[in-house]
Coordinates of C-alpha atoms and ligand atoms in Angstrom, one line a residue:
M6 CA -49.1 -37.2 -31.6
R7 CA -45.9 -35.3 -30.8
I8 CA -45.6 -33.0 -27.8
M9 CA -42.6 -30.9 -26.7
L10 CA -42.1 -29.8 -23.1
V11 CA -39.5 -27.0 -22.6
G12 CA -37.6 -26.3 -19.3
D13 CA -37.7 -23.2 -17.2
V14 CA -37.2 -20.1 -19.4
V15 CA -34.8 -17.7 -17.5
G16 CA -35.0 -14.0 -18.3
R17 CA -34.2 -12.3 -21.5
P18 CA -31.6 -14.8 -22.8
G19 CA -34.1 -17.6 -22.2
R20 CA -36.8 -15.8 -24.0
K21 CA -34.4 -15.1 -26.9
A22 CA -33.5 -18.8 -27.1
I23 CA -37.3 -19.6 -27.2
R24 CA -37.8 -17.1 -30.0
H25 CA -34.9 -18.5 -31.9
W26 CA -35.4 -22.3 -31.4
L27 CA -39.1 -22.8 -30.9
P28 CA -40.3 -22.0 -34.5
I29 CA -37.4 -24.1 -35.9
L30 CA -38.2 -27.1 -33.8
I31 CA -42.0 -26.9 -34.3
D32 CA -41.3 -27.1 -38.0
E33 CA -38.5 -29.6 -38.0
H34 CA -40.2 -32.1 -35.7
A35 CA -43.8 -31.4 -36.8
L36 CA -44.8 -30.8 -33.2
D37 CA -48.5 -30.9 -32.3
F38 CA -48.3 -29.2 -29.0
V39 CA -45.7 -27.3 -27.0
V40 CA -45.6 -26.7 -23.2
V41 CA -43.1 -24.2 -21.8
N42 CA -42.3 -23.6 -18.2
A43 CA -42.2 -19.8 -17.8
E44 CA -41.8 -19.3 -14.1
N45 CA -38.5 -17.5 -14.4
A46 CA -39.3 -15.7 -17.7
A47 CA -39.4 -12.2 -16.3
A48 CA -35.9 -11.2 -15.3
G49 CA -35.5 -14.6 -13.6
F50 CA -38.5 -14.2 -11.3
G51 CA -42.1 -14.9 -12.3
I52 CA -43.9 -13.9 -15.5
T53 CA -45.4 -10.7 -16.8
F54 CA -47.9 -9.9 -19.7
G55 CA -45.0 -9.0 -21.9
S56 CA -42.9 -12.1 -21.3
A57 CA -45.9 -14.4 -21.6
R58 CA -46.8 -12.8 -24.9
E59 CA -43.3 -13.3 -26.2
L60 CA -43.3 -17.0 -25.5
L61 CA -46.9 -17.6 -26.8
D62 CA -46.1 -15.6 -30.0
A63 CA -43.0 -17.9 -30.5
G64 CA -45.2 -21.0 -30.6
A65 CA -45.9 -22.1 -27.0
D66 CA -49.4 -23.5 -26.6
C67 CA -49.4 -23.6 -22.8
L68 CA -47.2 -21.9 -20.1
T69 CA -46.6 -23.7 -16.8
T70 CA -45.1 -22.2 -13.7
G71 CA -43.9 -23.0 -10.1
N72 CA -42.8 -21.4 -6.9
H73 CA -42.1 -18.0 -8.5
I74 CA -45.6 -17.7 -9.8
W75 CA -46.5 -14.7 -7.6
S76 CA -43.1 -12.9 -7.9
Q77 CA -44.5 -10.2 -10.3
K78 CA -47.4 -8.0 -9.2
S79 CA -49.3 -8.3 -12.5
T80 CA -49.4 -12.2 -12.4
E81 CA -52.7 -12.3 -10.4
D82 CA -54.4 -10.5 -13.3
L83 CA -52.4 -12.4 -15.9
V84 CA -53.5 -15.9 -14.7
E85 CA -57.1 -14.8 -14.8
D86 CA -56.9 -13.2 -18.3
E87 CA -54.7 -15.7 -20.1
P88 CA -56.1 -19.3 -20.2
R89 CA -52.8 -20.6 -21.7
L90 CA -51.0 -19.8 -18.4
L91 CA -51.2 -22.2 -15.5
R92 CA -50.1 -22.0 -11.9
P93 CA -49.5 -25.1 -9.8
A94 CA -52.8 -26.9 -9.1
N95 CA -51.9 -27.7 -5.5
Y96 CA -52.0 -24.0 -4.3
P97 CA -55.0 -23.1 -2.2
P98 CA -58.2 -23.2 -4.3
Q99 CA -58.8 -19.5 -3.5
C100 CA -55.7 -18.5 -5.6
A101 CA -56.2 -16.8 -8.9
G102 CA -56.0 -18.9 -12.1
A103 CA -56.0 -22.7 -12.6
G104 CA -53.6 -25.5 -12.4
A105 CA -55.0 -27.7 -15.1
R106 CA -56.8 -27.0 -18.4
L107 CA -57.8 -28.6 -21.6
Y108 CA -56.3 -27.4 -25.0
T109 CA -56.7 -28.4 -28.6
A110 CA -53.4 -29.5 -30.3
R111 CA -52.6 -28.7 -33.9
C112 CA -53.6 -32.3 -34.8
G113 CA -57.1 -31.7 -33.2
T114 CA -56.4 -33.8 -30.1
N115 CA -57.7 -32.6 -26.8
V116 CA -54.6 -32.3 -24.6
G117 CA -54.9 -31.8 -20.8
V118 CA -52.0 -30.0 -19.1
L119 CA -51.5 -30.3 -15.4
N120 CA -49.0 -28.2 -13.4
L121 CA -48.0 -29.3 -9.9
Q122 CA -45.4 -28.2 -7.4
G123 CA -43.4 -30.4 -5.0
R124 CA -43.3 -30.1 -1.2
V125 CA -39.9 -31.5 -0.4
F126 CA -37.4 -28.6 0.4
M127 CA -40.1 -26.2 -0.9
G128 CA -43.1 -24.3 0.4
E129 CA -46.1 -26.0 2.1
L130 CA -48.8 -26.8 -0.4
D131 CA -51.6 -29.3 -0.7
C132 CA -50.5 -32.9 -1.5
P133 CA -49.4 -32.9 -5.2
F134 CA -50.3 -36.6 -5.5
R135 CA -53.9 -36.4 -4.3
T136 CA -54.2 -33.1 -6.3
A137 CA -53.0 -35.0 -9.4
D138 CA -55.5 -37.8 -8.9
A139 CA -58.4 -35.3 -8.7
E140 CA -57.2 -33.1 -11.6
I141 CA -56.6 -36.0 -13.9
E142 CA -60.1 -37.4 -13.3
Q143 CA -61.5 -34.0 -14.0
L144 CA -59.5 -33.6 -17.3
R145 CA -60.6 -37.1 -18.4
R146 CA -64.3 -36.1 -17.7
Q147 CA -63.7 -33.0 -19.8
G148 CA -62.6 -35.2 -22.7
A149 CA -58.8 -35.1 -22.5
Q150 CA -57.2 -37.7 -24.9
A151 CA -53.7 -37.1 -23.7
I152 CA -52.5 -35.5 -20.5
V153 CA -49.0 -34.1 -19.7
V154 CA -47.8 -33.1 -16.3
D155 CA -45.1 -30.5 -15.3
F156 CA -44.0 -31.3 -11.8
H157 CA -42.1 -28.3 -10.5
A158 CA -40.1 -29.8 -7.7
E159 CA -36.7 -29.9 -6.0
A160 CA -36.3 -33.5 -4.9
T161 CA -35.5 -36.2 -7.4
S162 CA -37.2 -38.8 -5.3
E163 CA -40.5 -36.8 -5.2
K164 CA -40.4 -36.4 -9.0
I165 CA -39.8 -40.1 -9.6
A166 CA -42.5 -40.9 -7.1
M167 CA -44.9 -38.7 -9.2
G168 CA -43.8 -40.5 -12.4
R169 CA -44.6 -43.9 -10.9
H170 CA -47.8 -42.6 -9.3
L171 CA -49.2 -41.4 -12.6
D172 CA -47.6 -44.1 -14.8
G173 CA -50.2 -45.4 -17.3
R174 CA -52.6 -42.6 -16.6
V175 CA -50.9 -39.7 -18.4
A176 CA -48.7 -39.4 -21.5
A177 CA -45.8 -37.7 -19.8
V178 CA -44.5 -36.5 -16.4
V179 CA -41.6 -34.1 -16.6
G180 CA -39.8 -32.4 -13.8
T181 CA -38.7 -28.7 -13.8
H182 CA -37.1 -26.3 -11.3
T183 CA -33.6 -27.5 -10.7
H184 CA -32.4 -26.0 -14.1
V185 CA -30.0 -28.9 -14.8
M186 CA -31.2 -31.6 -17.2
T187 CA -31.1 -35.2 -16.1
A188 CA -30.3 -38.1 -18.4
D189 CA -32.9 -40.5 -17.1
E190 CA -35.5 -40.0 -19.8
Q191 CA -37.5 -43.2 -20.1
I192 CA -40.9 -44.8 -20.8
L193 CA -42.1 -46.2 -17.5
S194 CA -43.6 -49.7 -17.4
R195 CA -47.2 -48.7 -18.0
G196 CA -46.4 -46.3 -20.8
T197 CA -45.8 -42.9 -19.4
A198 CA -42.8 -40.8 -20.7
Y199 CA -40.7 -39.5 -17.8
I200 CA -37.7 -37.3 -17.1
T201 CA -36.6 -36.0 -13.7
D202 CA -35.7 -32.5 -15.0
L203 CA -35.7 -30.7 -18.3
G204 CA -33.0 -28.2 -17.3
M205 CA -33.4 -24.5 -18.0
T206 CA -33.7 -22.5 -21.1
G207 CA -31.5 -19.6 -20.2
P208 CA -28.0 -18.1 -19.9
V209 CA -25.2 -20.6 -19.2
E210 CA -22.2 -18.3 -19.5
D211 CA -20.8 -17.3 -16.1
T212 CA -24.0 -18.2 -14.4
I213 CA -25.1 -20.5 -11.7
I214 CA -28.4 -22.0 -12.9
G215 CA -29.1 -18.8 -14.8
V216 CA -28.1 -16.2 -12.2
Q217 CA -24.8 -14.2 -12.4
A218 CA -22.2 -16.6 -10.9
K219 CA -20.5 -13.9 -8.8
E220 CA -23.7 -13.0 -6.9
V221 CA -24.5 -16.6 -6.1
M222 CA -20.9 -17.2 -5.0
T223 CA -21.0 -14.2 -2.7
R224 CA -24.1 -15.5 -1.1
F225 CA -22.6 -18.9 -0.5
L226 CA -19.3 -17.6 0.8
T227 CA -20.6 -14.8 3.0
L228 CA -24.1 -16.0 3.8
M229 CA -25.2 -12.4 3.4
P230 CA -28.3 -11.3 1.5
Q231 CA -27.6 -10.7 -2.1
R232 CA -29.6 -9.5 -5.0
F233 CA -29.7 -11.9 -7.9
H234 CA -29.6 -10.8 -11.6
V235 CA -29.9 -12.7 -14.8
P236 CA -27.3 -11.5 -17.3
K237 CA -28.7 -9.8 -20.3
R238 CA -26.4 -11.3 -22.8
G239 CA -24.2 -14.4 -23.3
K240 CA -24.5 -17.9 -24.6
S241 CA -27.9 -19.5 -23.9
R242 CA -29.2 -23.0 -23.6
F243 CA -32.6 -24.4 -24.8
G244 CA -33.7 -27.6 -23.0
A245 CA -36.7 -29.8 -23.7
V246 CA -38.0 -33.2 -24.4
I247 CA -40.1 -34.4 -27.3
V248 CA -42.6 -37.1 -26.5
D249 CA -44.3 -39.3 -29.1
Y250 CA -47.7 -40.5 -27.8
C251 CA -49.9 -43.1 -29.3
L252 CA -53.6 -42.3 -28.8
D253 CA -54.8 -45.8 -29.8
S254 CA -52.7 -47.6 -27.2
G255 CA -52.6 -44.8 -24.7
R256 CA -48.8 -45.3 -24.4
A257 CA -45.9 -43.0 -25.0
K258 CA -43.6 -44.6 -27.6
H259 CA -40.6 -42.4 -27.4
I260 CA -39.0 -39.6 -25.4
Q261 CA -36.0 -37.6 -26.7
R262 CA -34.0 -35.0 -25.0
I263 CA -33.3 -31.8 -27.0
E264 CA -30.5 -29.4 -26.1
K265 CA -29.7 -26.4 -28.2
Y266 CA -27.5 -23.4 -27.8
T267 CA -27.6 -19.8 -29.0
A268 CA -24.5 -17.9 -29.7
A269 CA -23.0 -15.5 -27.1
D270 CA -23.2 -12.6 -29.5
E271 CA -26.7 -11.1 -29.3
S272 CA -26.6 -10.0 -32.9
N273 CA -26.6 -13.7 -33.9
L274 CA -30.1 -14.1 -32.4
I275 CA -33.3 -13.2 -34.0
Ligands
LIG297 FE1 -38.7 -22.9 -9.5

């Protein structure tokens, strides 16, 4: 089966890139299942009912998130109402929503998706490694035939450690959060597809990882508080990987990076 995992959608330009590229790529690559990290989908911070709908309507089968999960007021209701939206599984169990769920792919396969968040240079959460062990066992018990993991984390070492920890137990471990794609995509020794970061799906023109460059520069140069905005227009990037997974052998066969761009002129977009 063929699964695509898409990197952090940032604001309106990111959502436009999804609306433009997702239907094309689903068709072109005969994708069975699509996971999209949506934690920056609403103006760069969190996710709303409207932005979730836009991504799901474009063809996403599951939306994952990360440290900005609670940035929008409505998200607490949204994660309860929308089973296709996950929050990191290693948040306290009292939190709304779930961090892992089972879905049915277009080919009929039961796909488990697990969303985790790192702890290095990030907030204090439960251990992502022990959480992964428990959630994977649970997904298997529920009948998952293939499991994919979005590890939303800052440190490269923590992400590689997760890849090695889960190698042979899941189809893919992909990193998100840094918004810059790494070129280390590989099949690990026991058959898990891995990449440290998918990079963002969002505006690349005059931005620093999706935020207006001037605002980020001012913050670095003055160390003064600064409001961050995602530009509403400009050239946008789409970043993802496609993983081919063999259900018989339980091994990923191939992982391919996908990078696409949309034109700066908004009128060129759908
Ligand atoms: Fe993040």
